[in-house]
Coordinates of C-alpha atoms and ligand atoms in Angstrom, one line a residue:
Chain X
M1 CA 90.1 155.7 300.1
S2 CA 89.2 152.4 301.6
A3 CA 91.8 152.7 304.3
D4 CA 89.7 156.2 305.6
M5 CA 86.7 154.9 305.4
K6 CA 86.9 151.9 307.4
A7 CA 89.1 154.3 310.0
G8 CA 86.0 156.6 310.2
A9 CA 83.2 153.8 309.8
P10 CA 80.8 154.4 313.0
R11 CA 80.7 151.2 314.4
G12 CA 76.6 151.3 313.8
G13 CA 74.2 148.1 312.6
M14 CA 74.2 146.5 309.5
L15 CA 71.7 148.5 308.1
V16 CA 73.4 152.1 309.1
D17 CA 76.4 149.8 307.4
G18 CA 74.1 149.1 304.3
L19 CA 73.2 152.4 303.8
A20 CA 76.7 154.0 304.2
Q21 CA 78.3 151.6 301.1
V22 CA 74.9 152.3 299.5
G23 CA 75.7 155.9 299.7
A24 CA 79.5 155.3 299.1
C25 CA 78.7 153.4 295.7
G26 CA 76.6 156.0 294.6
L27 CA 79.3 158.2 295.1
F28 CA 81.6 156.0 293.3
L29 CA 79.1 156.3 290.2
L30 CA 79.3 159.8 290.0
G31 CA 83.1 159.8 289.8
M32 CA 83.1 157.3 287.6
L33 CA 80.4 159.0 285.5
G34 CA 82.1 162.4 286.0
A35 CA 85.5 161.0 284.7
I36 CA 83.8 159.3 281.6
P37 CA 85.0 162.6 279.3
R38 CA 89.0 161.9 280.8
S39 CA 88.2 158.0 279.7
L40 CA 87.3 158.5 276.4
R41 CA 91.3 159.5 275.7
H42 CA 91.8 155.8 277.3
L43 CA 89.3 154.2 274.1
R44 CA 92.4 151.5 273.9
E45 CA 91.7 150.9 277.4
I46 CA 88.0 150.9 276.4
S47 CA 88.0 148.3 273.4
R48 CA 90.5 146.2 275.2
Q49 CA 88.5 145.8 278.2
I50 CA 85.1 145.6 275.9
W51 CA 87.6 142.9 274.2
F52 CA 88.1 140.7 277.7
V53 CA 84.8 141.0 279.3
G54 CA 82.8 140.1 276.1
A55 CA 85.3 137.4 274.7
M56 CA 85.3 136.3 279.0
S57 CA 82.0 135.7 279.4
L58 CA 80.4 134.8 275.5
V59 CA 81.3 130.8 275.9
I60 CA 80.0 130.1 279.2
I61 CA 77.2 132.3 278.0
M62 CA 76.5 130.4 274.7
I63 CA 76.7 127.2 276.3
S64 CA 74.2 128.3 279.1
G65 CA 72.0 129.7 276.5
L66 CA 71.8 126.3 274.9
F67 CA 70.8 124.4 277.6
V68 CA 68.4 126.7 278.8
G69 CA 66.2 126.5 275.5
M70 CA 66.4 122.8 275.4
V71 CA 65.4 122.6 278.9
L72 CA 62.8 125.6 278.4
A73 CA 61.0 123.3 274.9
L74 CA 61.1 120.0 276.8
Q75 CA 59.1 121.8 279.7
L76 CA 56.9 123.9 277.7
Y77 CA 56.2 121.3 275.7
Y78 CA 55.0 118.9 278.0
T79 CA 52.9 122.1 279.8
L80 CA 51.7 123.2 276.4
S81 CA 50.2 119.7 275.1
I82 CA 48.3 119.5 278.2
F83 CA 46.1 122.3 276.4
G84 CA 46.9 121.2 273.1
G85 CA 48.7 124.4 271.9
T86 CA 52.2 123.1 271.2
A87 CA 52.2 125.4 268.3
A88 CA 52.8 128.3 270.1
L89 CA 56.0 126.6 271.2
G90 CA 58.4 128.5 269.5
T91 CA 56.4 131.8 270.7
V92 CA 56.4 131.1 274.7
V93 CA 59.9 130.0 273.8
A94 CA 60.8 133.1 272.5
L95 CA 58.7 135.7 275.0
S96 CA 60.4 133.7 278.0
L97 CA 64.0 134.2 276.5
Y98 CA 63.9 137.6 275.6
R99 CA 61.9 139.3 278.4
E100 CA 62.9 137.4 281.1
L101 CA 65.5 134.5 281.0
G102 CA 68.0 136.0 279.0
P103 CA 68.7 139.6 280.6
V104 CA 68.3 137.6 284.3
I105 CA 70.6 134.3 283.5
T106 CA 73.1 136.7 281.1
A107 CA 73.5 138.8 284.2
L108 CA 74.0 136.2 286.9
L109 CA 76.6 134.3 284.8
F110 CA 78.0 137.4 283.6
A111 CA 78.5 139.0 287.8
G112 CA 80.2 135.6 288.3
R113 CA 82.3 134.8 285.2
A114 CA 83.4 138.8 284.4
G115 CA 82.1 140.4 288.0
T116 CA 84.6 138.9 289.8
A117 CA 87.3 139.0 287.7
M118 CA 87.1 142.9 287.4
T119 CA 86.5 142.9 291.3
A120 CA 89.7 140.7 292.0
E121 CA 92.0 142.7 289.2
I122 CA 91.0 146.5 290.7
G123 CA 91.6 145.0 294.5
L124 CA 94.9 143.4 293.5
M125 CA 96.1 146.4 291.6
R126 CA 95.1 148.4 294.6
A127 CA 97.0 145.5 296.8
T128 CA 100.1 146.5 295.2
D129 CA 100.2 150.0 294.8
Q130 CA 99.5 149.8 290.8
L131 CA 96.7 152.1 291.3
A132 CA 98.9 154.8 293.4
A133 CA 101.2 154.2 290.9
M134 CA 99.0 155.7 288.5
E135 CA 98.3 158.6 290.4
M136 CA 101.8 159.4 290.9
M137 CA 102.2 159.0 287.0
A138 CA 99.4 161.8 286.7
V139 CA 96.9 159.2 285.6
D140 CA 94.0 159.3 287.2
P141 CA 93.2 155.4 288.2
I142 CA 89.2 156.4 288.4
A143 CA 89.2 157.7 284.5
F144 CA 91.9 154.6 283.5
V145 CA 90.9 151.8 285.4
A146 CA 87.3 152.0 286.5
T147 CA 85.8 153.8 283.8
P148 CA 86.6 151.9 281.2
R149 CA 85.8 148.3 282.5
F150 CA 82.3 149.8 284.1
L151 CA 81.1 150.9 280.3
A152 CA 82.8 147.7 279.0
G153 CA 80.3 145.8 281.5
V154 CA 77.7 147.6 280.2
I155 CA 78.2 147.7 276.6
A156 CA 78.7 144.3 276.8
M157 CA 75.8 143.0 278.5
P158 CA 73.0 143.8 276.2
L159 CA 74.9 142.1 273.7
L160 CA 75.2 138.9 275.5
A161 CA 72.3 138.8 277.1
N162 CA 70.9 139.1 272.9
V163 CA 73.3 135.4 272.3
F164 CA 72.3 134.2 275.0
S165 CA 68.6 134.1 273.9
M166 CA 69.4 133.5 270.3
L167 CA 71.5 130.1 271.4
G168 CA 68.5 129.7 273.5
L169 CA 66.3 129.8 270.5
L170 CA 68.1 127.7 268.6
G171 CA 68.3 124.6 271.4
A172 CA 64.5 125.0 271.8
H173 CA 64.4 124.8 268.3
L174 CA 66.7 121.9 268.1
V175 CA 64.1 119.8 271.2
G176 CA 60.5 121.3 269.7
V177 CA 61.5 120.9 266.2
T178 CA 64.3 117.8 265.4
W179 CA 63.2 115.8 268.8
L180 CA 59.5 115.8 269.8
G181 CA 58.1 116.8 266.1
V182 CA 57.1 120.5 266.5
D183 CA 56.6 121.4 262.8
N184 CA 59.3 124.1 261.4
G185 CA 57.1 126.4 259.8
T186 CA 54.8 126.4 263.0
F187 CA 57.4 127.0 265.8
W188 CA 59.0 129.9 263.1
S189 CA 55.6 131.5 261.7
N190 CA 53.8 131.5 265.4
M191 CA 56.8 133.0 267.1
T192 CA 57.2 135.7 264.6
S193 CA 53.8 136.6 264.3
N194 CA 53.7 137.0 268.4
V195 CA 56.7 138.9 269.3
D196 CA 57.1 142.2 268.8
V197 CA 60.2 143.4 267.9
W198 CA 59.8 146.3 270.0
K199 CA 58.0 145.7 273.0
D200 CA 59.7 142.5 273.8
I201 CA 63.1 142.5 272.3
V202 CA 63.9 146.4 273.2
N203 CA 62.5 145.6 276.5
G204 CA 64.6 142.9 277.5
T205 CA 67.5 145.2 275.9
W206 CA 66.5 147.7 278.3
K207 CA 66.5 145.4 281.6
A208 CA 70.0 143.6 280.3
L209 CA 71.7 147.1 279.8
A210 CA 69.8 148.3 283.6
F211 CA 71.7 145.1 284.8
G212 CA 74.6 145.2 282.9
V213 CA 74.9 149.1 285.0
V214 CA 74.6 147.3 288.2
V215 CA 76.3 144.3 287.6
S216 CA 79.6 146.5 286.5
L217 CA 79.0 149.1 289.5
I218 CA 79.0 146.9 292.0
A219 CA 82.0 144.9 290.9
V220 CA 84.2 147.7 290.0
F221 CA 83.3 149.1 293.2
Q222 CA 83.7 146.6 295.3
G223 CA 87.4 146.2 293.7
Y224 CA 88.5 149.8 294.4
T225 CA 87.3 149.7 298.0
A226 CA 89.2 146.3 298.6
P227 CA 91.0 146.4 301.6
P228 CA 94.6 145.8 300.5
T229 CA 95.1 142.1 301.4
S230 CA 94.4 138.6 300.3
E231 CA 91.3 138.5 302.7
G232 CA 90.4 141.3 301.5
V233 CA 90.3 140.6 298.1
A234 CA 88.9 137.1 298.6
Y235 CA 85.7 138.8 300.7
A236 CA 85.6 141.8 298.2
T237 CA 84.9 138.9 295.7
T238 CA 82.0 137.1 297.0
R239 CA 80.4 140.3 297.8
T240 CA 80.3 141.2 294.2
V241 CA 78.3 137.9 293.2
V242 CA 76.0 137.6 296.5
F243 CA 75.6 141.4 296.0
A244 CA 74.6 141.2 292.1
S245 CA 72.6 138.5 292.1
I246 CA 70.3 140.3 294.8
V247 CA 70.3 143.4 293.1
V248 CA 69.6 142.1 289.5
L249 CA 66.9 139.5 291.0
A250 CA 65.2 142.7 292.8
L251 CA 65.8 144.9 289.9
D252 CA 64.1 142.8 287.4
F253 CA 60.8 142.2 289.3
V254 CA 60.6 146.0 290.0
M255 CA 61.9 146.7 286.1
T256 CA 58.8 143.6 284.8
A257 CA 56.2 145.1 286.6
F258 CA 56.9 148.9 285.6
L259 CA 57.9 148.1 281.9
M260 CA 55.0 145.7 281.6
Chain G
M1 CA 117.0 170.5 312.9
P2 CA 117.4 171.8 309.0
T3 CA 120.8 172.2 307.8
A4 CA 120.7 173.2 304.2
A5 CA 119.7 176.9 303.9
A6 CA 115.7 177.2 302.9
A7 CA 116.9 178.8 299.7
D8 CA 118.3 176.0 297.9
A9 CA 116.0 173.5 299.0
L10 CA 113.7 171.9 296.7
V11 CA 111.6 170.7 299.4
E12 CA 110.6 172.6 302.3
V13 CA 108.5 170.8 305.5
R14 CA 108.0 173.0 308.1
D15 CA 105.4 172.0 311.2
L16 CA 103.6 169.3 309.7
T17 CA 101.3 167.6 311.7
T18 CA 99.0 164.5 310.4
M19 CA 97.2 162.3 312.9
L20 CA 96.3 159.0 311.7
S21 CA 93.9 156.7 313.6
G22 CA 94.1 158.9 316.0
K23 CA 97.7 158.9 316.5
A24 CA 99.8 161.4 315.7
V25 CA 102.3 160.8 313.3
F26 CA 103.8 164.2 312.8
A27 CA 103.8 166.7 315.2
G28 CA 105.5 169.7 313.8
L29 CA 107.7 168.0 311.6
S30 CA 110.1 170.7 309.8
L31 CA 113.0 169.6 307.3
D32 CA 114.4 170.5 304.4
I33 CA 115.7 168.7 301.1
P34 CA 118.3 170.4 299.6
R35 CA 118.5 170.2 295.5
G36 CA 120.7 168.6 293.6
K37 CA 121.6 166.2 296.4
V38 CA 120.8 162.9 298.0
T39 CA 118.9 162.9 301.7
A40 CA 118.1 160.0 303.5
I41 CA 115.1 159.7 305.9
M42 CA 115.9 157.4 308.2
G43 CA 113.9 156.7 311.7
P44 CA 112.5 153.2 313.3
S45 CA 109.1 151.0 311.1
G46 CA 105.9 152.8 311.5
T47 CA 107.8 156.2 312.1
G48 CA 106.0 158.1 309.2
K49 CA 108.7 157.3 306.5
T50 CA 105.9 156.3 303.4
T51 CA 103.6 158.9 304.8
L52 CA 105.8 161.8 304.8
L53 CA 106.6 160.6 301.0
K54 CA 103.0 160.6 300.3
H55 CA 102.7 164.5 301.9
I56 CA 104.9 165.3 300.0
T57 CA 103.8 163.9 296.5
G58 CA 100.3 164.8 297.6
Q59 CA 98.8 161.0 298.3
M60 CA 98.0 162.5 301.6
R61 CA 97.3 165.7 303.3
P62 CA 98.4 166.5 306.7
D63 CA 96.6 168.4 309.4
R64 CA 98.5 171.0 309.8
G65 CA 102.0 172.7 308.2
V66 CA 103.5 173.6 305.0
L67 CA 104.9 171.4 302.7
R68 CA 106.8 173.2 299.5
V69 CA 107.7 171.5 296.6
D70 CA 109.5 173.6 294.1
G71 CA 108.5 176.6 295.8
Q72 CA 104.1 175.2 295.5
N73 CA 102.5 174.4 298.4
V74 CA 101.3 170.9 297.8
P75 CA 98.2 170.3 300.7
A76 CA 96.6 173.3 298.6
L77 CA 97.3 172.7 295.5
G78 CA 94.1 171.0 293.2
R79 CA 93.9 168.2 291.0
E80 CA 95.0 170.2 288.1
A81 CA 98.1 171.4 289.5
L82 CA 99.2 168.9 291.9
Y83 CA 99.2 166.3 288.5
A84 CA 101.5 168.9 286.8
L85 CA 104.0 168.7 289.9
R86 CA 103.9 165.0 289.7
E87 CA 105.1 164.4 286.4
R88 CA 108.5 165.9 287.3
I89 CA 108.4 163.7 290.5
G90 CA 109.6 159.8 289.7
Y91 CA 108.6 157.5 293.0
L92 CA 109.9 154.3 293.3
F93 CA 107.3 152.5 295.8
Q94 CA 108.3 149.3 297.6
N95 CA 107.0 146.6 295.9
S96 CA 107.7 147.8 292.0
A97 CA 104.3 148.3 291.4
L98 CA 104.4 147.2 287.8
L99 CA 101.5 147.7 286.1
T100 CA 100.6 143.5 285.8
D101 CA 99.1 143.5 282.2
Y102 CA 101.6 145.2 280.3
D103 CA 105.1 143.9 279.3
V104 CA 108.5 145.7 280.5
F105 CA 108.7 148.3 277.5
E106 CA 104.8 149.1 277.8
N107 CA 105.2 150.0 281.5
V108 CA 108.3 152.3 280.9
A109 CA 106.7 153.8 278.1
F110 CA 102.9 154.1 280.1
P111 CA 103.7 157.6 281.1
L112 CA 104.8 159.0 277.9
R113 CA 102.2 157.1 276.2
Q114 CA 99.4 159.0 278.7
H115 CA 101.1 162.8 278.7
A116 CA 102.9 163.1 275.4
R117 CA 101.7 162.6 271.9
L118 CA 105.3 161.1 270.5
P119 CA 106.0 159.5 267.0
E120 CA 106.1 156.3 267.9
V121 CA 110.1 156.0 267.0
L122 CA 110.9 158.5 269.1
L123 CA 109.0 156.7 272.2
R124 CA 110.7 153.9 271.4
N125 CA 114.0 155.2 271.4
I126 CA 113.4 157.3 274.4
V127 CA 111.9 153.9 276.6
L128 CA 115.4 151.8 275.2
T129 CA 117.2 154.5 276.2
K130 CA 115.9 154.1 279.6
L131 CA 115.7 150.8 279.4
Q132 CA 119.7 150.5 278.5
A133 CA 120.3 153.3 281.8
V134 CA 118.7 150.3 284.4
G135 CA 121.0 147.3 281.9
L136 CA 117.3 145.7 281.4
R137 CA 117.1 146.4 277.4
G138 CA 117.6 143.0 276.1
A139 CA 113.8 142.4 279.1
A140 CA 111.9 144.9 277.4
R141 CA 109.4 142.2 276.3
L142 CA 109.3 140.5 279.6
M143 CA 105.8 140.6 281.1
P144 CA 106.3 141.8 285.5
S145 CA 105.6 138.1 286.4
E146 CA 108.9 137.3 285.0
L147 CA 111.5 139.7 286.7
S148 CA 113.3 139.0 289.5
G149 CA 112.8 141.6 292.5
G150 CA 115.8 143.5 291.8
M151 CA 114.8 143.3 287.7
A152 CA 111.6 145.0 288.7
R153 CA 113.0 147.3 290.8
R154 CA 115.2 148.5 288.0
V155 CA 112.2 148.8 285.4
A156 CA 110.0 150.9 287.9
L157 CA 113.0 153.0 288.0
A158 CA 113.2 153.0 284.3
R159 CA 109.6 154.1 284.2
A160 CA 109.8 156.4 287.1
I161 CA 112.6 158.3 285.4
V162 CA 111.0 158.4 281.6
F163 CA 110.0 162.1 282.3
D164 CA 113.3 162.9 283.2
P165 CA 112.1 164.0 286.8
M166 CA 113.5 166.9 289.2
L167 CA 112.7 164.9 292.0
I168 CA 113.3 161.4 292.7
L169 CA 111.5 159.2 295.7
Y170 CA 112.9 155.8 297.0
D171 CA 111.0 153.8 299.5
E172 CA 112.9 151.2 301.0
P173 CA 114.3 150.4 297.7
F174 CA 116.7 147.8 299.0
V175 CA 114.6 145.5 300.8
G176 CA 114.4 142.1 299.8
L177 CA 117.4 142.5 297.6
D178 CA 120.5 139.9 297.2
P179 CA 123.6 142.0 297.8
I180 CA 124.4 142.1 293.5
A181 CA 120.8 143.2 293.1
L182 CA 121.5 146.1 295.8
N183 CA 124.8 147.7 294.8
Q184 CA 123.0 147.1 290.8
V185 CA 120.0 150.1 292.7
L186 CA 122.6 151.4 294.3
K187 CA 125.1 152.3 291.7
L188 CA 121.7 153.5 289.7
I189 CA 120.7 156.1 292.4
R190 CA 124.1 157.5 292.5
T191 CA 124.6 157.4 288.5
L192 CA 120.8 159.6 288.7
N193 CA 121.9 162.0 290.9
R194 CA 125.8 162.8 290.0
T195 CA 124.8 162.6 286.3
L196 CA 121.5 164.2 285.9
G197 CA 121.4 166.1 288.8
I198 CA 117.8 164.8 290.1
T199 CA 117.3 165.6 293.4
S200 CA 116.5 162.3 295.6
I201 CA 115.2 161.4 298.4
L202 CA 116.1 157.9 299.9
V203 CA 113.9 156.1 302.3
A204 CA 116.5 153.0 304.0
H205 CA 117.6 151.4 306.5
E206 CA 120.8 149.9 305.6
F207 CA 122.7 152.6 307.1
A208 CA 125.9 150.8 305.0
A209 CA 124.2 151.4 301.7
V210 CA 123.0 155.1 302.8
R211 CA 126.6 156.4 304.0
Q212 CA 127.6 155.6 300.7
V213 CA 125.4 157.4 298.5
A214 CA 123.2 160.0 301.2
D215 CA 124.5 163.4 301.4
L216 CA 122.4 164.4 304.0
V217 CA 120.5 162.4 306.5
H218 CA 117.6 162.9 308.7
L219 CA 116.8 160.9 311.4
I220 CA 112.9 160.9 312.1
A221 CA 111.0 159.3 315.3
N222 CA 108.3 160.6 317.5
G223 CA 106.9 163.0 314.9
Q224 CA 110.0 164.9 314.3
C225 CA 113.4 165.4 313.2
V226 CA 115.2 164.4 315.6
A227 CA 118.6 164.7 314.2
S228 CA 120.6 165.6 310.6
G229 CA 123.7 165.5 309.5
T230 CA 125.9 163.7 307.0
P231 CA 126.0 159.9 307.4
E232 CA 129.5 160.1 309.0
Q233 CA 128.3 163.0 311.7
L234 CA 125.2 161.0 312.3
A235 CA 127.4 157.7 313.1
R236 CA 129.2 159.0 315.4
G237 CA 126.5 159.3 317.0
E238 CA 126.2 162.4 319.6
S239 CA 122.8 162.4 320.4
D240 CA 121.0 159.3 322.5
W241 CA 119.1 159.3 319.3
T242 CA 121.5 158.1 317.0
R243 CA 123.1 156.1 319.3
Q244 CA 120.1 154.0 319.9
F245 CA 119.6 153.8 316.0
F246 CA 122.6 153.6 314.5
G247 CA 124.1 151.5 317.6
G248 CA 121.0 149.2 317.1
D249 CA 120.2 149.0 320.7
A250 CA 116.9 147.5 321.8
D251 CA 116.2 150.2 324.1
G252 CA 116.5 153.9 324.3
P253 CA 114.4 156.7 323.4
V254 CA 112.5 154.5 321.5
P255 CA 111.3 151.9 324.4
F256 CA 111.6 148.4 323.8
Q257 CA 108.2 148.2 325.7
Y258 CA 104.9 148.9 323.7
P259 CA 103.1 151.3 325.8
A260 CA 101.3 149.6 328.9
G261 CA 99.7 149.4 332.2
D262 CA 101.8 148.9 334.9
Y263 CA 103.8 145.3 335.0
A264 CA 103.2 144.3 338.9
T265 CA 99.4 145.2 338.7
A266 CA 98.9 143.0 335.4
L267 CA 100.1 139.7 336.6
G268 CA 97.7 140.1 340.1
F269 CA 100.1 142.2 342.3
T270 CA 98.4 144.5 343.2
G271 CA 99.5 145.1 346.7
A272 CA 103.4 144.9 345.4
A273 CA 103.3 147.7 343.2
A274 CA 101.2 150.0 345.5
Ligands
ADP1 N1 96.1 155.4 306.0 C1 96.1 155.2 307.0 N2 95.3 154.9 307.9 C2 95.5 154.8 309.0 N3 96.9 155.0 309.7 C3 98.0 154.9 308.6 C4 98.0 155.3 307.3 N4 99.1 154.8 307.0 C5 100.0 154.6 307.7 N5 99.5 154.8 308.8 C6 99.9 154.9 310.3 O1 101.1 156.1 309.9 C7 102.2 155.4 310.4 C8 102.8 155.3 310.2 O2 103.4 154.9 308.9 P1 104.0 154.5 307.7 O3 104.1 156.0 307.3 O4 104.0 153.4 306.8 O5 105.6 154.2 308.2 P2 107.3 153.7 307.7 O6 107.1 153.9 306.5 O7 108.2 154.6 308.5 O8 107.6 152.5 308.3 C9 102.1 153.6 311.0 O9 101.5 153.8 312.5 C10 100.7 153.5 310.3 O10 99.9 152.4 311.0
MG2 MG1 107.3 152.6 305.1

């Protein structure tokens, strides 16, 4: 597939190449969605992949969430104290985390940790003929390799984003209440009365789900179509991080504008 | 030219034509693979031997021509029919292509788990039987990264025969093996053919090994089958092709020089060339 595409690709400009990639990626997504019924026979493989991507990213996402929450508390405490509004610290931190930073930073970390691993793994499977071997054993590699990883990423992302936000709140509480002396009761009550579970938390979860779709799609597609050489796989992992980051940040703007 | 009668051919190739990146890999290739025999496919590197195996298994489609496996025209098969056919074909990749996520046992069990709902006890017995056949029952719990090249190839062979196929394709199974491992693989190829009657197609360059096991050899060059016969017939070298290939001459029908423009012109002696 990759070899054919490479051989047949017009030597057009970057725009044409880019559009062709987007088109191929869209077709690949349709292929994976079409394979979902057959993938459901490989439930064991799907749960194994959820475990992999989840376990792989959990620690880095927890640590990052904690630090981001701590920094947020410091910065916002300073800003809010200018207006004498430090009582709102919990609210502002929670809204920033759940609506924005949780999904976005989780997606970026997820692309760097689990996304690159997916790309490299699938690329190497192609380079070492493992995908061809599956074809020869009458097992569809899209249904067995691509779709389970894609689904695992889509399922794991919202969970990880919520873990990130929760740890962020914990970090903000540590800094704001324990260190800077914001009243514990004020921190929570102000937050719980102003953060709307449906509007804010579900809104952020939709974002995380959408980011899960694009990051996993890019990672699996890059791996599946990587040239079967060491450079090919290396470039593909780099492209996964670059493309996934750009698409996540752009999509974040669009979704924020529409979901406000 | 095909020597076996088409009637007892498991694989029939007729007028196969394939273009890859603007080059004709096959230009009207015709040959037969007789049932129950070991047939070797030989030829210079890059001549399309792997491509031929991929055509036979439907991994690649030719531009024109007929390619029948057990009576079914492979290029015309849909996905379901193709997958059904592949369940009856074993394919040994040159680099073994074991699934790196799974240990030896699970690699051999993989096709069974995917296609047969077997009780675990039965599955275990089948897998251990196949591993015993290749002499690696004791290695069942090793990971592919812990195997030597020869062991990996034997595991891949156990996996290829787990469904008792009617046809096995070996793509350069001897490359990179030490003489002991080579003889082990050679012995397995012969045993599988002689005791189970599995039709075998063997792509290999090692004529010494090929003549020990092959009933028939097809020599492919320039997109066509240029010579066919028993190893002994081909070794006698009655055509330019066989003389060059089995005699190992650098120049002959297969040119030493990659096609190029006039040498004198390239060196700047335009006057001398004219
Ligand atoms: N997917 C492909 N795309 C373009 N060219 C290919 C492809 N696969 C093989 N080729 C070309 O076809 C020719 C035959 O390749 P191959 O079948 O691997 O040769 P062999 O196995 O006899 O060494 C080579 O020139 C190779 O470059
Ligand atoms: Mg080859």
